[in-house]
Amino acid sequence: MGWLMRSLTRPVMTLALALLGPLAFQPSCGDSTRPPPCAGETLGGHCWEYIGPSGVVVTAVAEAEGTSYAGTFDGVLRYNRASGAWVQTGLAGKTITSITALPSGRPLWVTVAPHAPETTSAVAYLSSDGGRTWQARDGGLSSQVDYHGVGISFVVDPWDLRRLYLGQGNGLARSTDSGFTWTYVYPSSADRGIDILALASSSANSRRVWAGGLTAVQTAFVLRSDDRGDTWSVFRPRGFAEDAVVAVTADPRNGDRAFAGMWRAVWVTDDGGTSWRAVVATRDAGFVRALTYSELRLIAVADEGALGLYASDEGGTIWDSLPVPRLASGGTAAASTPDGTLFIATRDGVWRLRLRDRSGS
């Protein structure tokens, strides 16, 4: 558990966001109209726009129906496009570890961590009005007065929006009734010897779920379920070693292909987890903290002091390092929208990124 404790007290938290959930697996064919002029900085044909909030470490990000949400160490902020300002929407005093906005924009899910080990806090919250009010939804979840019970990772099943998965510092829990009740599914009872740092559902296989994390002996692992979380297969490939899987995502076209973000690398499996290989290995990349799809382009967000951004159009076999703004700080999370726009959370606010399409326009 030491890795989790350190990550919660560092300026940048290790997040495995639910942003790898429904929105990330809704590839769009795009719009045939010409994109609007770039209001920010164009680098390599890609349009970057900084939307803030300035000076704020953003721990999670989501976008739904034109509204941006940012998780911070002090609650959830909502972006007002008309004024260009961020407003507090609630949960002040709580560290937000993930935000998930469903395709309809409602409901909005967040998971939280207490500010101090002795603090008791609900783990998961639901808002049905854009963050104006919140309801705790963590019946049956562990409510330890320490960091073991925090919500670290979260994903909604895109095939059944009532089915939720929540990773904690004591195992993996599942709800089949929109969070009213939860059951631990790995291990079968709360066990403080495992951190579930990353979760992803599959839009290519309605019964498959992926998870990743760190064991008590500081060994990385990946989990796969083929029955919506009833049972799990465990993979500890050689090469993971003393590392942590902090991000996972599944290929929306190939149910056997999944990706794991780790220290200075992205790993891929093409056979459902039996074998893995590193496909991105950058000496200065730090942790690959987020993996998401922008349309059918896979994006990896890394924290290398400054922001590191990598993209693959070739099923994760060939990667390009994308130019990023000079002032962009280390990446912490990412979200994508059906039109292919990316929202990248950093140690200093959020960047909105419109990637050049494959034709070069």
mmCIF file of C-alpha atoms in Angstrom:
data_model
loop_
_atom_site.group_PDB
_atom_site.id
_atom_site.type_symbol
_atom_site.label_atom_id
_atom_site.label_comp_id
_atom_site.label_asym_id
_atom_site.label_seq_id
_atom_site.Cartn_x
_atom_site.Cartn_y
_atom_site.Cartn_z
ATOM 1 C CA MET A 1 0.000 0.000 0.000
ATOM 2 C CA GLY A 2 2.977 2.314 0.226
ATOM 3 C CA TRP A 3 2.784 3.194 -3.460
ATOM 4 C CA LEU A 4 -0.835 4.312 -3.064
ATOM 5 C CA MET A 5 -0.099 6.375 0.029
ATOM 6 C CA ARG A 6 2.745 8.192 -1.701
ATOM 7 C CA SER A 7 0.678 8.834 -4.808
ATOM 8 C CA LEU A 8 -2.080 10.465 -2.785
ATOM 9 C CA THR A 9 0.301 12.889 -1.131
ATOM 10 C CA ARG A 10 2.337 13.877 -4.193
ATOM 11 C CA PRO A 11 1.385 16.985 -6.198
ATOM 12 C CA VAL A 12 0.179 14.761 -9.021
ATOM 13 C CA MET A 13 -1.931 11.731 -8.184
ATOM 14 C CA THR A 14 -1.657 8.484 -10.064
ATOM 15 C CA LEU A 15 -5.054 8.208 -11.671
ATOM 16 C CA ALA A 16 -6.709 5.512 -13.674
ATOM 17 C CA LEU A 17 -9.759 7.327 -14.711
ATOM 18 C CA ALA A 18 -13.147 6.306 -15.714
ATOM 19 C CA LEU A 19 -12.510 8.451 -18.683
ATOM 20 C CA LEU A 20 -11.601 5.184 -20.313
ATOM 21 C CA GLY A 21 -15.289 4.307 -20.148
ATOM 22 C CA PRO A 22 -18.234 5.004 -22.442
ATOM 23 C CA LEU A 23 -17.075 8.219 -24.078
ATOM 24 C CA ALA A 24 -13.715 6.731 -24.965
ATOM 25 C CA PHE A 25 -15.395 3.922 -26.854
ATOM 26 C CA GLN A 26 -17.752 5.916 -29.043
ATOM 27 C CA PRO A 27 -15.694 6.524 -32.200
ATOM 28 C CA SER A 28 -17.224 9.049 -34.547
ATOM 29 C CA CYS A 29 -17.021 9.277 -38.278
ATOM 30 C CA GLY A 30 -16.379 12.981 -37.873
ATOM 31 C CA ASP A 31 -17.975 16.014 -39.479
ATOM 32 C CA SER A 32 -17.449 16.789 -43.130
ATOM 33 C CA THR A 33 -17.485 20.526 -42.451
ATOM 34 C CA ARG A 34 -14.225 22.416 -42.107
ATOM 35 C CA PRO A 35 -13.149 22.829 -38.462
ATOM 36 C CA PRO A 36 -13.292 26.341 -36.997
ATOM 37 C CA PRO A 37 -10.134 28.458 -36.878
ATOM 38 C CA CYS A 38 -7.802 27.641 -34.010
ATOM 39 C CA ALA A 39 -8.291 30.057 -31.130
ATOM 40 C CA GLY A 40 -5.097 28.923 -29.438
ATOM 41 C CA GLU A 41 -1.758 27.592 -30.650
ATOM 42 C CA THR A 42 -1.281 25.353 -33.691
ATOM 43 C CA LEU A 43 1.526 22.805 -33.396
ATOM 44 C CA GLY A 44 2.119 20.159 -36.036
ATOM 45 C CA GLY A 45 -1.288 20.943 -37.485
ATOM 46 C CA HIS A 46 -3.001 20.257 -34.143
ATOM 47 C CA CYS A 47 -4.933 23.031 -32.370
ATOM 48 C CA TRP A 48 -4.225 23.563 -28.662
ATOM 49 C CA GLU A 49 -6.404 25.841 -26.508
ATOM 50 C CA TYR A 50 -5.738 26.426 -22.823
ATOM 51 C CA ILE A 51 -8.976 26.749 -20.846
ATOM 52 C CA GLY A 52 -7.602 26.732 -17.279
ATOM 53 C CA PRO A 53 -8.180 26.934 -14.405
ATOM 54 C CA SER A 54 -4.774 28.560 -14.067
ATOM 55 C CA GLY A 55 -2.618 27.426 -11.175
ATOM 56 C CA VAL A 56 -4.857 24.479 -10.289
ATOM 57 C CA VAL A 57 -3.735 20.852 -10.322
ATOM 58 C CA VAL A 58 -6.461 19.022 -12.244
ATOM 59 C CA THR A 59 -6.747 15.393 -11.171
ATOM 60 C CA ALA A 60 -9.596 14.334 -13.484
ATOM 61 C CA VAL A 61 -11.454 15.708 -16.494
ATOM 62 C CA ALA A 62 -14.681 15.001 -18.391
ATOM 63 C CA GLU A 63 -16.738 16.606 -21.144
ATOM 64 C CA ALA A 64 -20.447 16.131 -21.833
ATOM 65 C CA GLU A 65 -22.877 18.046 -24.031
ATOM 66 C CA GLY A 66 -20.506 20.968 -24.397
ATOM 67 C CA THR A 67 -19.741 21.268 -20.679
ATOM 68 C CA SER A 68 -16.280 20.612 -19.254
ATOM 69 C CA TYR A 69 -15.697 19.319 -15.724
ATOM 70 C CA ALA A 70 -12.423 19.310 -13.807
ATOM 71 C CA GLY A 71 -11.637 17.328 -10.688
ATOM 72 C CA THR A 72 -9.264 18.975 -8.230
ATOM 73 C CA PHE A 73 -7.935 18.558 -4.706
ATOM 74 C CA ASP A 74 -10.896 20.723 -3.645
ATOM 75 C CA GLY A 75 -13.957 19.360 -5.404
ATOM 76 C CA VAL A 76 -15.393 19.552 -8.926
ATOM 77 C CA LEU A 77 -15.266 22.616 -11.176
ATOM 78 C CA ARG A 78 -17.509 23.305 -14.190
ATOM 79 C CA TYR A 79 -16.376 25.431 -17.128
ATOM 80 C CA ASN A 80 -18.609 28.312 -18.228
ATOM 81 C CA ARG A 81 -17.784 28.827 -21.896
ATOM 82 C CA ALA A 82 -19.613 32.136 -22.104
ATOM 83 C CA SER A 83 -17.535 33.747 -19.358
ATOM 84 C CA GLY A 84 -14.426 31.592 -19.676
ATOM 85 C CA ALA A 85 -14.550 30.996 -15.913
ATOM 86 C CA TRP A 86 -14.585 27.833 -13.827
ATOM 87 C CA VAL A 87 -17.185 27.580 -11.055
ATOM 88 C CA GLN A 88 -17.300 25.299 -8.037
ATOM 89 C CA THR A 89 -20.052 22.682 -8.344
ATOM 90 C CA GLY A 90 -19.701 20.985 -5.000
ATOM 91 C CA LEU A 91 -17.756 18.371 -3.007
ATOM 92 C CA ALA A 92 -15.418 21.074 -1.725
ATOM 93 C CA GLY A 93 -12.684 19.706 0.488
ATOM 94 C CA LYS A 94 -12.596 16.375 -1.328
ATOM 95 C CA THR A 95 -9.895 15.134 -3.680
ATOM 96 C CA ILE A 96 -11.494 13.987 -6.926
ATOM 97 C CA THR A 97 -9.870 10.864 -8.357
ATOM 98 C CA SER A 98 -12.131 10.328 -11.372
ATOM 99 C CA ILE A 99 -15.005 11.918 -13.280
ATOM 100 C CA THR A 100 -17.245 10.025 -15.672
ATOM 101 C CA ALA A 101 -19.849 11.795 -17.771
ATOM 102 C CA LEU A 102 -22.238 9.483 -19.582
ATOM 103 C CA PRO A 103 -22.969 10.168 -23.267
ATOM 104 C CA SER A 104 -26.206 11.948 -22.364
ATOM 105 C CA GLY A 105 -24.307 14.212 -19.965
ATOM 106 C CA ARG A 106 -26.397 12.944 -17.069
ATOM 107 C CA PRO A 107 -25.700 11.403 -14.705
ATOM 108 C CA LEU A 108 -22.212 12.535 -13.752
ATOM 109 C CA TRP A 109 -20.146 10.198 -11.575
ATOM 110 C CA VAL A 110 -17.129 11.089 -9.452
ATOM 111 C CA THR A 111 -14.943 9.152 -7.053
ATOM 112 C CA VAL A 112 -13.123 10.839 -4.217
ATOM 113 C CA ALA A 113 -10.394 10.476 -1.626
ATOM 114 C CA PRO A 114 -10.283 12.090 1.820
ATOM 115 C CA HIS A 115 -7.647 14.720 2.471
ATOM 116 C CA ALA A 116 -6.211 12.941 5.486
ATOM 117 C CA PRO A 117 -5.923 9.326 6.647
ATOM 118 C CA GLU A 118 -8.217 9.913 9.610
ATOM 119 C CA THR A 119 -11.000 11.380 7.462
ATOM 120 C CA THR A 120 -14.119 9.317 6.783
ATOM 121 C CA SER A 121 -15.672 10.052 3.401
ATOM 122 C CA ALA A 122 -18.080 8.566 0.924
ATOM 123 C CA VAL A 123 -16.294 7.039 -2.049
ATOM 124 C CA ALA A 124 -18.631 7.542 -5.026
ATOM 125 C CA TYR A 125 -21.031 10.375 -5.810
ATOM 126 C CA LEU A 126 -23.692 10.857 -8.471
ATOM 127 C CA SER A 127 -25.088 14.090 -9.890
ATOM 128 C CA SER A 128 -28.124 14.165 -12.171
ATOM 129 C CA ASP A 129 -28.146 17.938 -12.643
ATOM 130 C CA GLY A 130 -24.726 18.787 -14.022
ATOM 131 C CA GLY A 131 -22.963 18.889 -10.674
ATOM 132 C CA ARG A 132 -25.353 21.218 -8.873
ATOM 133 C CA THR A 133 -26.269 18.575 -6.304
ATOM 134 C CA TRP A 134 -24.605 15.294 -5.346
ATOM 135 C CA GLN A 135 -25.740 12.012 -3.820
ATOM 136 C CA ALA A 136 -23.425 9.505 -2.166
ATOM 137 C CA ARG A 137 -23.719 6.106 -3.857
ATOM 138 C CA ASP A 138 -21.465 3.678 -2.032
ATOM 139 C CA GLY A 139 -23.685 1.254 -0.138
ATOM 140 C CA GLY A 140 -21.668 -1.820 0.811
ATOM 141 C CA LEU A 141 -18.300 -0.282 -0.005
ATOM 142 C CA SER A 142 -15.496 -0.308 2.496
ATOM 143 C CA SER A 143 -15.529 2.916 4.529
ATOM 144 C CA GLN A 144 -12.220 2.682 6.352
ATOM 145 C CA VAL A 145 -10.980 5.850 7.979
ATOM 146 C CA ASP A 146 -7.786 5.619 5.978
ATOM 147 C CA TYR A 147 -6.714 5.657 2.350
ATOM 148 C CA HIS A 148 -7.506 1.998 1.689
ATOM 149 C CA GLY A 149 -11.166 2.759 1.016
ATOM 150 C CA VAL A 150 -10.675 5.599 -1.460
ATOM 151 C CA GLY A 151 -12.096 5.412 -4.945
ATOM 152 C CA ILE A 152 -9.102 5.274 -7.274
ATOM 153 C CA SER A 153 -10.532 4.096 -10.586
ATOM 154 C CA PHE A 154 -14.026 3.843 -11.996
ATOM 155 C CA VAL A 155 -15.773 2.743 -15.172
ATOM 156 C CA VAL A 156 -19.345 2.412 -16.389
ATOM 157 C CA ASP A 157 -20.315 -0.570 -18.529
ATOM 158 C CA PRO A 158 -21.283 0.971 -21.906
ATOM 159 C CA TRP A 159 -23.564 -2.026 -22.532
ATOM 160 C CA ASP A 160 -25.496 -1.516 -19.283
ATOM 161 C CA LEU A 161 -25.224 1.912 -17.660
ATOM 162 C CA ARG A 162 -26.447 0.562 -14.318
ATOM 163 C CA ARG A 163 -23.375 -1.656 -14.061
ATOM 164 C CA LEU A 164 -20.405 0.091 -12.452
ATOM 165 C CA TYR A 165 -16.908 -0.976 -11.439
ATOM 166 C CA LEU A 166 -14.844 0.780 -8.774
ATOM 167 C CA GLY A 167 -11.186 0.180 -8.002
ATOM 168 C CA GLN A 168 -9.907 0.865 -4.500
ATOM 169 C CA GLY A 169 -6.845 0.340 -2.381
ATOM 170 C CA ASN A 170 -8.504 -2.790 -1.040
ATOM 171 C CA GLY A 171 -9.849 -4.461 -4.163
ATOM 172 C CA LEU A 172 -12.411 -4.173 -6.939
ATOM 173 C CA ALA A 173 -16.132 -3.624 -6.355
ATOM 174 C CA ARG A 174 -19.107 -3.883 -8.722
ATOM 175 C CA SER A 175 -22.613 -2.446 -8.656
ATOM 176 C CA THR A 176 -25.474 -3.611 -10.859
ATOM 177 C CA ASP A 177 -28.022 -1.064 -9.628
ATOM 178 C CA SER A 178 -26.424 2.323 -10.356
ATOM 179 C CA GLY A 179 -24.399 2.390 -7.168
ATOM 180 C CA PHE A 180 -27.098 1.759 -4.568
ATOM 181 C CA THR A 181 -25.345 -1.467 -3.548
ATOM 182 C CA TRP A 182 -21.824 -2.754 -4.188
ATOM 183 C CA THR A 183 -20.146 -6.159 -3.937
ATOM 184 C CA TYR A 184 -16.431 -6.900 -3.879
ATOM 185 C CA VAL A 185 -15.609 -9.116 -6.853
ATOM 186 C CA TYR A 186 -11.799 -9.217 -6.662
ATOM 187 C CA PRO A 187 -10.761 -10.373 -4.194
ATOM 188 C CA SER A 188 -14.104 -11.716 -2.992
ATOM 189 C CA SER A 189 -13.767 -9.663 0.200
ATOM 190 C CA ALA A 190 -11.953 -6.425 0.931
ATOM 191 C CA ASP A 191 -8.202 -7.107 1.027
ATOM 192 C CA ARG A 192 -5.714 -4.345 1.644
ATOM 193 C CA GLY A 193 -3.023 -6.152 -0.281
ATOM 194 C CA ILE A 194 -4.014 -4.912 -3.727
ATOM 195 C CA ASP A 195 -4.488 -1.539 -5.428
ATOM 196 C CA ILE A 196 -6.850 -1.383 -8.427
ATOM 197 C CA LEU A 197 -5.466 1.691 -10.180
ATOM 198 C CA ALA A 198 -7.040 1.328 -13.628
ATOM 199 C CA LEU A 199 -10.286 0.080 -15.175
ATOM 200 C CA ALA A 200 -11.643 -0.199 -18.715
ATOM 201 C CA SER A 201 -14.696 -1.715 -20.336
ATOM 202 C CA SER A 202 -14.784 -3.125 -23.852
ATOM 203 C CA SER A 203 -17.078 -1.934 -26.621
ATOM 204 C CA ALA A 204 -16.004 -4.926 -28.731
ATOM 205 C CA ASN A 205 -17.014 -7.535 -26.136
ATOM 206 C CA SER A 206 -20.051 -6.857 -23.956
ATOM 207 C CA ARG A 207 -18.887 -9.180 -21.178
ATOM 208 C CA ARG A 208 -15.213 -8.191 -20.959
ATOM 209 C CA VAL A 209 -13.686 -5.842 -18.389
ATOM 210 C CA TRP A 210 -10.016 -4.983 -17.820
ATOM 211 C CA ALA A 211 -8.287 -3.779 -14.667
ATOM 212 C CA GLY A 212 -4.736 -3.047 -13.609
ATOM 213 C CA GLY A 213 -2.817 -2.100 -10.536
ATOM 214 C CA LEU A 214 -0.186 -2.993 -7.986
ATOM 215 C CA THR A 215 0.179 -5.789 -5.437
ATOM 216 C CA ALA A 216 1.337 -5.451 -1.845
ATOM 217 C CA VAL A 217 4.819 -6.568 -2.904
ATOM 218 C CA GLN A 218 5.024 -3.767 -5.508
ATOM 219 C CA THR A 219 4.370 -5.950 -8.562
ATOM 220 C CA ALA A 220 2.246 -4.777 -11.477
ATOM 221 C CA PHE A 221 -0.613 -6.878 -12.794
ATOM 222 C CA VAL A 222 -3.539 -6.869 -15.217
ATOM 223 C CA LEU A 223 -6.944 -8.466 -14.603
ATOM 224 C CA ARG A 224 -9.464 -9.592 -17.215
ATOM 225 C CA SER A 225 -13.047 -10.701 -16.707
ATOM 226 C CA ASP A 226 -15.126 -12.367 -19.416
ATOM 227 C CA ASP A 227 -18.334 -12.551 -17.396
ATOM 228 C CA ARG A 228 -18.899 -8.922 -16.367
ATOM 229 C CA GLY A 229 -16.846 -9.217 -13.214
ATOM 230 C CA ASP A 230 -17.963 -12.538 -11.750
ATOM 231 C CA THR A 231 -14.525 -14.134 -12.188
ATOM 232 C CA TRP A 232 -11.103 -12.742 -13.077
ATOM 233 C CA SER A 233 -7.933 -13.944 -14.792
ATOM 234 C CA VAL A 234 -4.677 -12.485 -13.475
ATOM 235 C CA PHE A 235 -1.691 -11.633 -15.688
ATOM 236 C CA ARG A 236 1.777 -10.735 -14.377
ATOM 237 C CA PRO A 237 3.926 -10.665 -17.519
ATOM 238 C CA ARG A 238 7.687 -10.695 -17.310
ATOM 239 C CA GLY A 239 8.816 -7.112 -17.770
ATOM 240 C CA PHE A 240 6.105 -5.588 -15.607
ATOM 241 C CA ALA A 241 8.314 -6.305 -12.578
ATOM 242 C CA GLU A 242 8.341 -3.638 -9.860
ATOM 243 C CA ASP A 243 5.999 -1.276 -11.602
ATOM 244 C CA ALA A 244 2.350 -0.266 -11.518
ATOM 245 C CA VAL A 245 -0.336 -0.358 -14.185
ATOM 246 C CA VAL A 246 -1.928 3.079 -13.831
ATOM 247 C CA ALA A 247 -3.993 3.183 -17.040
ATOM 248 C CA VAL A 248 -5.758 0.634 -19.230
ATOM 249 C CA THR A 249 -7.925 0.786 -22.319
ATOM 250 C CA ALA A 250 -9.414 -1.706 -24.761
ATOM 251 C CA ASP A 251 -9.341 -1.552 -28.550
ATOM 252 C CA PRO A 252 -12.898 -0.699 -29.688
ATOM 253 C CA ARG A 253 -12.512 -2.937 -32.764
ATOM 254 C CA ASN A 254 -10.632 -5.919 -31.350
ATOM 255 C CA GLY A 255 -11.856 -7.515 -28.140
ATOM 256 C CA ASP A 256 -8.550 -9.308 -27.532
ATOM 257 C CA ARG A 257 -6.388 -6.182 -27.773
ATOM 258 C CA ALA A 258 -5.809 -4.026 -24.714
ATOM 259 C CA PHE A 259 -3.205 -1.498 -23.610
ATOM 260 C CA ALA A 260 -1.610 -0.834 -20.223
ATOM 261 C CA GLY A 261 0.068 2.413 -19.199
ATOM 262 C CA MET A 262 3.052 2.045 -16.900
ATOM 263 C CA TRP A 263 6.331 3.735 -15.999
ATOM 264 C CA ARG A 264 7.893 5.047 -19.232
ATOM 265 C CA ALA A 265 5.952 2.605 -21.399
ATOM 266 C CA VAL A 266 2.727 1.478 -23.003
ATOM 267 C CA TRP A 267 2.266 -2.286 -23.198
ATOM 268 C CA VAL A 268 -0.130 -4.122 -25.518
ATOM 269 C CA THR A 269 -1.683 -7.567 -25.684
ATOM 270 C CA ASP A 270 -3.244 -8.994 -28.844
ATOM 271 C CA ASP A 271 -4.350 -12.293 -27.332
ATOM 272 C CA GLY A 272 -6.555 -11.324 -24.419
ATOM 273 C CA GLY A 273 -3.736 -10.829 -21.932
ATOM 274 C CA THR A 274 -1.733 -14.029 -22.336
ATOM 275 C CA SER A 275 1.289 -12.209 -23.778
ATOM 276 C CA TRP A 276 2.340 -8.555 -23.608
ATOM 277 C CA ARG A 277 4.966 -6.384 -25.287
ATOM 278 C CA ALA A 278 6.106 -2.797 -24.824
ATOM 279 C CA VAL A 279 5.196 -0.571 -27.780
ATOM 280 C CA VAL A 280 6.141 2.850 -26.408
ATOM 281 C CA ALA A 281 9.288 3.165 -24.347
ATOM 282 C CA THR A 282 10.503 6.722 -23.806
ATOM 283 C CA ARG A 283 13.370 7.306 -21.429
ATOM 284 C CA ASP A 284 11.947 10.520 -19.954
ATOM 285 C CA ALA A 285 8.215 9.777 -20.197
ATOM 286 C CA GLY A 286 7.440 9.165 -16.526
ATOM 287 C CA PHE A 287 4.154 7.351 -15.950
ATOM 288 C CA VAL A 288 1.711 6.969 -18.827
ATOM 289 C CA ARG A 289 -1.249 8.164 -16.785
ATOM 290 C CA ALA A 290 -4.075 8.066 -19.326
ATOM 291 C CA LEU A 291 -4.988 6.093 -22.432
ATOM 292 C CA THR A 292 -7.991 7.104 -24.514
ATOM 293 C CA TYR A 293 -9.310 6.971 -28.052
ATOM 294 C CA SER A 294 -9.913 10.081 -30.137
ATOM 295 C CA GLU A 295 -12.159 8.610 -32.822
ATOM 296 C CA LEU A 296 -10.011 5.572 -33.773
ATOM 297 C CA ARG A 297 -6.686 7.157 -32.840
ATOM 298 C CA LEU A 298 -5.162 5.917 -29.585
ATOM 299 C CA ILE A 299 -3.717 8.638 -27.359
ATOM 300 C CA ALA A 300 -1.308 8.184 -24.438
ATOM 301 C CA VAL A 301 -0.796 10.996 -21.922
ATOM 302 C CA ALA A 302 2.401 10.972 -19.884
ATOM 303 C CA ASP A 303 3.757 12.975 -16.989
ATOM 304 C CA GLU A 304 7.364 13.764 -17.798
ATOM 305 C CA GLY A 305 7.614 16.968 -15.785
ATOM 306 C CA ALA A 306 6.171 18.680 -18.809
ATOM 307 C CA LEU A 307 3.328 17.096 -20.767
ATOM 308 C CA GLY A 308 4.103 14.075 -22.947
ATOM 309 C CA LEU A 309 1.624 13.090 -25.655
ATOM 310 C CA TYR A 310 1.792 10.091 -27.999
ATOM 311 C CA ALA A 311 -0.592 8.941 -30.730
ATOM 312 C CA SER A 312 -1.069 5.770 -32.754
ATOM 313 C CA ASP A 313 -3.169 5.291 -35.885
ATOM 314 C CA GLU A 314 -1.881 1.755 -36.408
ATOM 315 C CA GLY A 315 -3.563 -0.265 -33.694
ATOM 316 C CA GLY A 316 -0.880 0.637 -31.182
ATOM 317 C CA THR A 317 2.040 -0.753 -33.186
ATOM 318 C CA ILE A 318 3.439 2.557 -34.487
ATOM 319 C CA TRP A 319 3.479 5.689 -32.339
ATOM 320 C CA ASP A 320 4.266 9.352 -32.889
ATOM 321 C CA SER A 321 5.329 11.844 -30.252
ATOM 322 C CA LEU A 322 3.099 14.903 -30.706
ATOM 323 C CA PRO A 323 4.368 18.460 -30.228
ATOM 324 C CA VAL A 324 2.922 20.083 -27.126
ATOM 325 C CA PRO A 325 2.792 23.708 -25.931
ATOM 326 C CA ARG A 326 5.967 24.785 -24.186
ATOM 327 C CA LEU A 327 4.064 25.826 -21.060
ATOM 328 C CA ALA A 328 1.999 22.633 -20.742
ATOM 329 C CA SER A 329 2.785 20.906 -17.448
ATOM 330 C CA GLY A 330 2.701 17.181 -16.708
ATOM 331 C CA GLY A 331 -0.377 15.262 -17.822
ATOM 332 C CA THR A 332 -2.635 13.633 -15.244
ATOM 333 C CA ALA A 333 -5.773 12.533 -17.130
ATOM 334 C CA ALA A 334 -7.624 12.793 -20.433
ATOM 335 C CA ALA A 335 -11.098 12.605 -21.928
ATOM 336 C CA SER A 336 -12.327 12.431 -25.505
ATOM 337 C CA THR A 337 -15.627 13.404 -27.098
ATOM 338 C CA PRO A 338 -17.447 11.737 -30.004
ATOM 339 C CA ASP A 339 -16.240 14.456 -32.394
ATOM 340 C CA GLY A 340 -12.615 13.606 -31.595
ATOM 341 C CA THR A 341 -11.806 16.574 -29.346
ATOM 342 C CA LEU A 342 -9.432 15.783 -26.489
ATOM 343 C CA PHE A 343 -9.405 17.371 -23.053
ATOM 344 C CA ILE A 344 -6.098 16.898 -21.255
ATOM 345 C CA ALA A 345 -5.762 17.514 -17.531
ATOM 346 C CA THR A 346 -2.401 18.742 -16.266
ATOM 347 C CA ARG A 347 -0.757 20.030 -13.115
ATOM 348 C CA ASP A 348 -1.829 23.487 -14.270
ATOM 349 C CA GLY A 349 -5.312 23.432 -15.757
ATOM 350 C CA VAL A 350 -6.890 21.805 -18.804
ATOM 351 C CA TRP A 351 -5.954 21.921 -22.492
ATOM 352 C CA ARG A 352 -8.480 21.381 -25.269
ATOM 353 C CA LEU A 353 -6.867 19.671 -28.264
ATOM 354 C CA ARG A 354 -8.295 19.310 -31.750
ATOM 355 C CA LEU A 355 -6.148 16.857 -33.668
ATOM 356 C CA ARG A 356 -5.480 17.284 -37.358
ATOM 357 C CA ASP A 357 -7.430 14.581 -39.182
ATOM 358 C CA ARG A 358 -5.718 11.865 -41.171
ATOM 359 C CA SER A 359 -6.105 13.771 -44.442
ATOM 360 C CA GLY A 360 -3.992 16.553 -42.949
ATOM 361 C CA SER A 361 -6.761 19.155 -42.648
#
